[in-house]
CSV table of C-alpha atoms in Angstrom, one decimal:
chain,number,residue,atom,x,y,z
A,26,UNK,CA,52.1,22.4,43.9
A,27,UNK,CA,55.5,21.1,43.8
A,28,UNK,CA,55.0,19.6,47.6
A,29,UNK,CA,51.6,18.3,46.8
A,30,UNK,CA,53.3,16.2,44.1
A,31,UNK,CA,55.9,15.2,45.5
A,32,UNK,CA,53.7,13.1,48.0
A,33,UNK,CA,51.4,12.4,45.5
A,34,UNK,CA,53.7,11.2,42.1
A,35,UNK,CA,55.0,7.8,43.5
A,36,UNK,CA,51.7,6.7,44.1
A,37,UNK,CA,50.2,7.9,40.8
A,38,UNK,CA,53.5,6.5,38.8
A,39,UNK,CA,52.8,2.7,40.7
A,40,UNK,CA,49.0,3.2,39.7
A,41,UNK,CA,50.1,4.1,35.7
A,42,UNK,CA,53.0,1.1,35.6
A,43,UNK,CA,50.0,-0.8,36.8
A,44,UNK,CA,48.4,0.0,33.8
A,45,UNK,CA,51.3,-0.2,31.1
A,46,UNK,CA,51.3,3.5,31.0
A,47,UNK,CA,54.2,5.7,30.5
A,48,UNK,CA,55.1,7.4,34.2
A,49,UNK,CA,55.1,11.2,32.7
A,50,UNK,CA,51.1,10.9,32.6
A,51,UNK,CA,51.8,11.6,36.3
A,52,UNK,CA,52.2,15.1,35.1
A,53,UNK,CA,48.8,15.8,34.0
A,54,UNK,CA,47.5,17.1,37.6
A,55,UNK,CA,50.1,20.0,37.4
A,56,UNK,CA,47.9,21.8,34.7
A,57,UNK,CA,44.9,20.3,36.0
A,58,UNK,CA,45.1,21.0,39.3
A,59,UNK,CA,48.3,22.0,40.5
A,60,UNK,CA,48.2,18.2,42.5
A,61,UNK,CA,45.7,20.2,44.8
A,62,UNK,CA,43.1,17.6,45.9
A,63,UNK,CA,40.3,20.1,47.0
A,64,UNK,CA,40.5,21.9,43.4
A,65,UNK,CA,37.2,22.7,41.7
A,66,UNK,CA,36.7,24.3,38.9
A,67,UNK,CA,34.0,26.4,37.8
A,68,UNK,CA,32.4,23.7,35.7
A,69,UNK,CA,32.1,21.4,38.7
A,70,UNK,CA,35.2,19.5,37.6
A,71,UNK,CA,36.9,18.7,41.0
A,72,UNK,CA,40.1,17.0,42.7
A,73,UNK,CA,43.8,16.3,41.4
A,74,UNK,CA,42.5,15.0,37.5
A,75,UNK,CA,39.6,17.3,37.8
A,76,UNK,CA,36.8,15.3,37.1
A,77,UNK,CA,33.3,16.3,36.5
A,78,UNK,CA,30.3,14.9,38.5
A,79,UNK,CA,29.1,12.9,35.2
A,80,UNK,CA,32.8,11.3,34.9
A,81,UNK,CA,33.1,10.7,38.6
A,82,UNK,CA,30.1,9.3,38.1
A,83,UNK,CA,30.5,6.7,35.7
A,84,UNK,CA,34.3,5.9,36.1
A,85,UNK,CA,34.5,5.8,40.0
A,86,UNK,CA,31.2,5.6,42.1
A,87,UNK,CA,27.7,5.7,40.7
A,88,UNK,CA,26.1,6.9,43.6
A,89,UNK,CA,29.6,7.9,46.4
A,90,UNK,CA,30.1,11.3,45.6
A,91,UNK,CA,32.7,10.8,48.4
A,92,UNK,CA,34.8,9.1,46.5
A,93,UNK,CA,34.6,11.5,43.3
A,94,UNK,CA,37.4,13.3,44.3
A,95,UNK,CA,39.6,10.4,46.6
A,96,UNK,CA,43.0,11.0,44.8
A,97,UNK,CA,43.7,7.8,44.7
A,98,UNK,CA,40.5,6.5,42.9
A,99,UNK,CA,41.1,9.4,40.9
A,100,UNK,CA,44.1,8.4,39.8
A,101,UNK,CA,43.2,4.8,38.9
A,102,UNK,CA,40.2,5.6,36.6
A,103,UNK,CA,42.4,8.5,35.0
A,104,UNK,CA,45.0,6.2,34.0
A,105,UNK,CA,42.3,3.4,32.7
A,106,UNK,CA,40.4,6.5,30.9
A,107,UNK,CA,44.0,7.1,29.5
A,108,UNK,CA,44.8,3.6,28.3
A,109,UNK,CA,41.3,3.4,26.4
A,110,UNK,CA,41.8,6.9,24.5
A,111,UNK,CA,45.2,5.9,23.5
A,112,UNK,CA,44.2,2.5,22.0
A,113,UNK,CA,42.0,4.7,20.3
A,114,UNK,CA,44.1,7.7,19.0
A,115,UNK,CA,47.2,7.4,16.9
A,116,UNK,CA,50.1,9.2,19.5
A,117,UNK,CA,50.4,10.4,23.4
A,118,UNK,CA,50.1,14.0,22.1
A,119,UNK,CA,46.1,13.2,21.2
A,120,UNK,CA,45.4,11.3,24.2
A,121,UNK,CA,46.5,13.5,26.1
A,122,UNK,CA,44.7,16.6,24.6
A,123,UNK,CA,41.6,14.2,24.7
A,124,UNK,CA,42.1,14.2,28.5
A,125,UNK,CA,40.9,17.5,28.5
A,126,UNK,CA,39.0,18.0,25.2
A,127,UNK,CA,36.8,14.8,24.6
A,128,UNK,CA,38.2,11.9,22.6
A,129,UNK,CA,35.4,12.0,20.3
A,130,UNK,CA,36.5,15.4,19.7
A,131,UNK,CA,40.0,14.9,19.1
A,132,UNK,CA,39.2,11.8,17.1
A,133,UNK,CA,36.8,14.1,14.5
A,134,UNK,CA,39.2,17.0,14.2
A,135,UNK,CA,41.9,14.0,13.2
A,136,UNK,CA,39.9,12.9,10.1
A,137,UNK,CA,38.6,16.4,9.4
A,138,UNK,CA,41.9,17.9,8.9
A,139,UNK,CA,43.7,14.7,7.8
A,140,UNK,CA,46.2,14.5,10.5
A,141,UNK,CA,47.9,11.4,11.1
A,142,UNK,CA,49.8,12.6,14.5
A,143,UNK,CA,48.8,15.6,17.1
A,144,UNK,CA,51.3,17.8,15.7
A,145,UNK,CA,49.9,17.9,12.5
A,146,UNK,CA,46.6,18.7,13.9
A,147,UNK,CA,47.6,21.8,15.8
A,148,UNK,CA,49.8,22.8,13.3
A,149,UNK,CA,47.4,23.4,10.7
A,150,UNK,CA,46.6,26.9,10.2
A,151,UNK,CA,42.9,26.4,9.5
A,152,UNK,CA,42.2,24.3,12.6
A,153,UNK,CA,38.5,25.0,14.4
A,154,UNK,CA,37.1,22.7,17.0
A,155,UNK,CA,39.8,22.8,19.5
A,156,UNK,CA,39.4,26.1,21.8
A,157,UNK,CA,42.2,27.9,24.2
A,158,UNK,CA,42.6,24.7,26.0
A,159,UNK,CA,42.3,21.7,24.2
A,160,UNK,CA,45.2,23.7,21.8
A,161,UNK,CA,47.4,24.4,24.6
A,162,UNK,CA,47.1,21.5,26.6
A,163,UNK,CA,49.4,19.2,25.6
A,164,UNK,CA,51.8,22.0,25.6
A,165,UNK,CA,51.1,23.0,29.1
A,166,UNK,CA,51.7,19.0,29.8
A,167,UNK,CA,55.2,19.0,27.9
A,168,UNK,CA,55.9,22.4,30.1
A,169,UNK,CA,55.2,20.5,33.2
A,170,UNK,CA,57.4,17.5,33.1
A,171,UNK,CA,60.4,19.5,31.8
A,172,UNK,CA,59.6,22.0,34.5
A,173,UNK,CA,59.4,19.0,37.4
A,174,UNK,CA,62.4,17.7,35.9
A,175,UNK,CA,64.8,20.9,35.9
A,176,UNK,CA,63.2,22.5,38.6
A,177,UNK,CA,66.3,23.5,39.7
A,178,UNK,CA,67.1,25.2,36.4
A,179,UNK,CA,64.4,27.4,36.6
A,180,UNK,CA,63.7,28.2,40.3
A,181,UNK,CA,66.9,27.4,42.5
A,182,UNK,CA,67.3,25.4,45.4
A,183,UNK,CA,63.7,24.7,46.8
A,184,UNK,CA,62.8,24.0,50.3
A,185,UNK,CA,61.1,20.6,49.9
A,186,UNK,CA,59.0,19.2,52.7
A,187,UNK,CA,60.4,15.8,53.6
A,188,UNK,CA,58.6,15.7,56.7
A,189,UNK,CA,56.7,12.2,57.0
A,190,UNK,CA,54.5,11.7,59.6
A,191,UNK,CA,53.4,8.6,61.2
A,192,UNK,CA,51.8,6.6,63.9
A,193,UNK,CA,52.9,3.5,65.2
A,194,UNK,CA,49.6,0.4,66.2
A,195,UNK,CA,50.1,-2.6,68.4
A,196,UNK,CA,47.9,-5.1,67.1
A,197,UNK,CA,46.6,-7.4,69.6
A,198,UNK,CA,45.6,-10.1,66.9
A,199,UNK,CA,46.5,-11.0,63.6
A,200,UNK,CA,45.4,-9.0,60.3
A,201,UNK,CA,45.5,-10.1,56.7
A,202,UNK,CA,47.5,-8.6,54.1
A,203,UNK,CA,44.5,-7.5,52.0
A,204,UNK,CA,42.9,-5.8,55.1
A,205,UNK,CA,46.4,-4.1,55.6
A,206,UNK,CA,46.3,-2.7,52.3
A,207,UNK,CA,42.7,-1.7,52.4
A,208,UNK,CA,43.4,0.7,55.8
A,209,UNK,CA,47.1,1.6,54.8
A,210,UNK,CA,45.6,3.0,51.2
A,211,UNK,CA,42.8,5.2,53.6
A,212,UNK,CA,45.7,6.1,55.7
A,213,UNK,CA,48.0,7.5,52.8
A,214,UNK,CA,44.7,9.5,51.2
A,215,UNK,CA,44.3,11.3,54.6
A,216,UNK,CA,48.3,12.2,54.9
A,217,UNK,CA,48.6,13.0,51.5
A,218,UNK,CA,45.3,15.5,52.1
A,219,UNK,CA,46.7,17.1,55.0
């Protein structure tokens, strides 16, 4: 996992500053996934932000189910699905429990129980709604950035893969910038698959 996301993270974090959104949300594949881009769950839910087909559907490609789990289009409807649920809740630890429970979920058990901030919420005693998951997935977040960051501290010295591979084109005409970007970004997804 820690591979995978190394090749994977600077393109999520340019993707999130895109959107205004704090870089750590680059995290959230770790518990989803484990930044593994053929992951599916037994729900359906597949790729690195472990979609299902009736999210795919709506926030990437009515009708492409090629695309559904395309890291990189996964990445960019994650982070605008992000941005929405945190105009809508009151703190990052409710969006991103929403992320995996439902924001209409997390948005109820807020004015159920009273809670002005996530932290309330799951520290109330009496708190139903919210199964295994939803109460131990911010948690599992917070794990998962301090873990990336200290990895050192926990497992040693790790043998990264720095390998980079590449190909070199002649063109024989000109191309434009846009078209660059266009076959560059299909070229990335494949390396970053393989």
């Amino acid at each position: 996992a820690f591979n995978r996301a190394r090749k994977m993270l600077p393109i999520i974090e340019v993707i999130l500053r895109r959107e205004g959104l704090p870089l750590g949300l680059a995290r959230i594949p770790f518990v989803e996934s484990s930044f593994n881009p053929r992951a599916l769950s037994k729900v359906g839910a597949i790729g690195l932000w472990q979609f299902t087909p009736e999210t795919a559907r709506e926030l990437i490609h009515a009708e492409n189910e090629d695309y559904w789990a395309d890291p990189i289009h996964q990445s960019q409807s994650a982070a605008r699905l992000l941005r929405s649920y945190r105009n809508i809740l009151p703190d990052w630890g409710s969006t991103i429990t929403s992320y995996n429970s439902g924001v209409g979920r997390i948005r109820t058990l807020l004015q159920k129980y009273h809670a002005k901030r996530f932290e309330e919420l799951i520290a109330n005693s009496k708190l139903e709604g919210l199964g295994f998951a939803g109460r131990n997935f911010y948690a599992e977040f917070l794990a998962a950035v301090d873990v990336y960051k200290n990895h050192e501290k926990y497992f040693g010295k790790i043998e990264l893969d720095n390998r980079l591979t590449y190909d070199t084109v002649e063109l024989k005409d000109y191309l434009f910038l846009s078209d660059f970007f266009y076959y560059i970004l299909d070229f990335v997804k494949l390396v970053l698959l393989f």
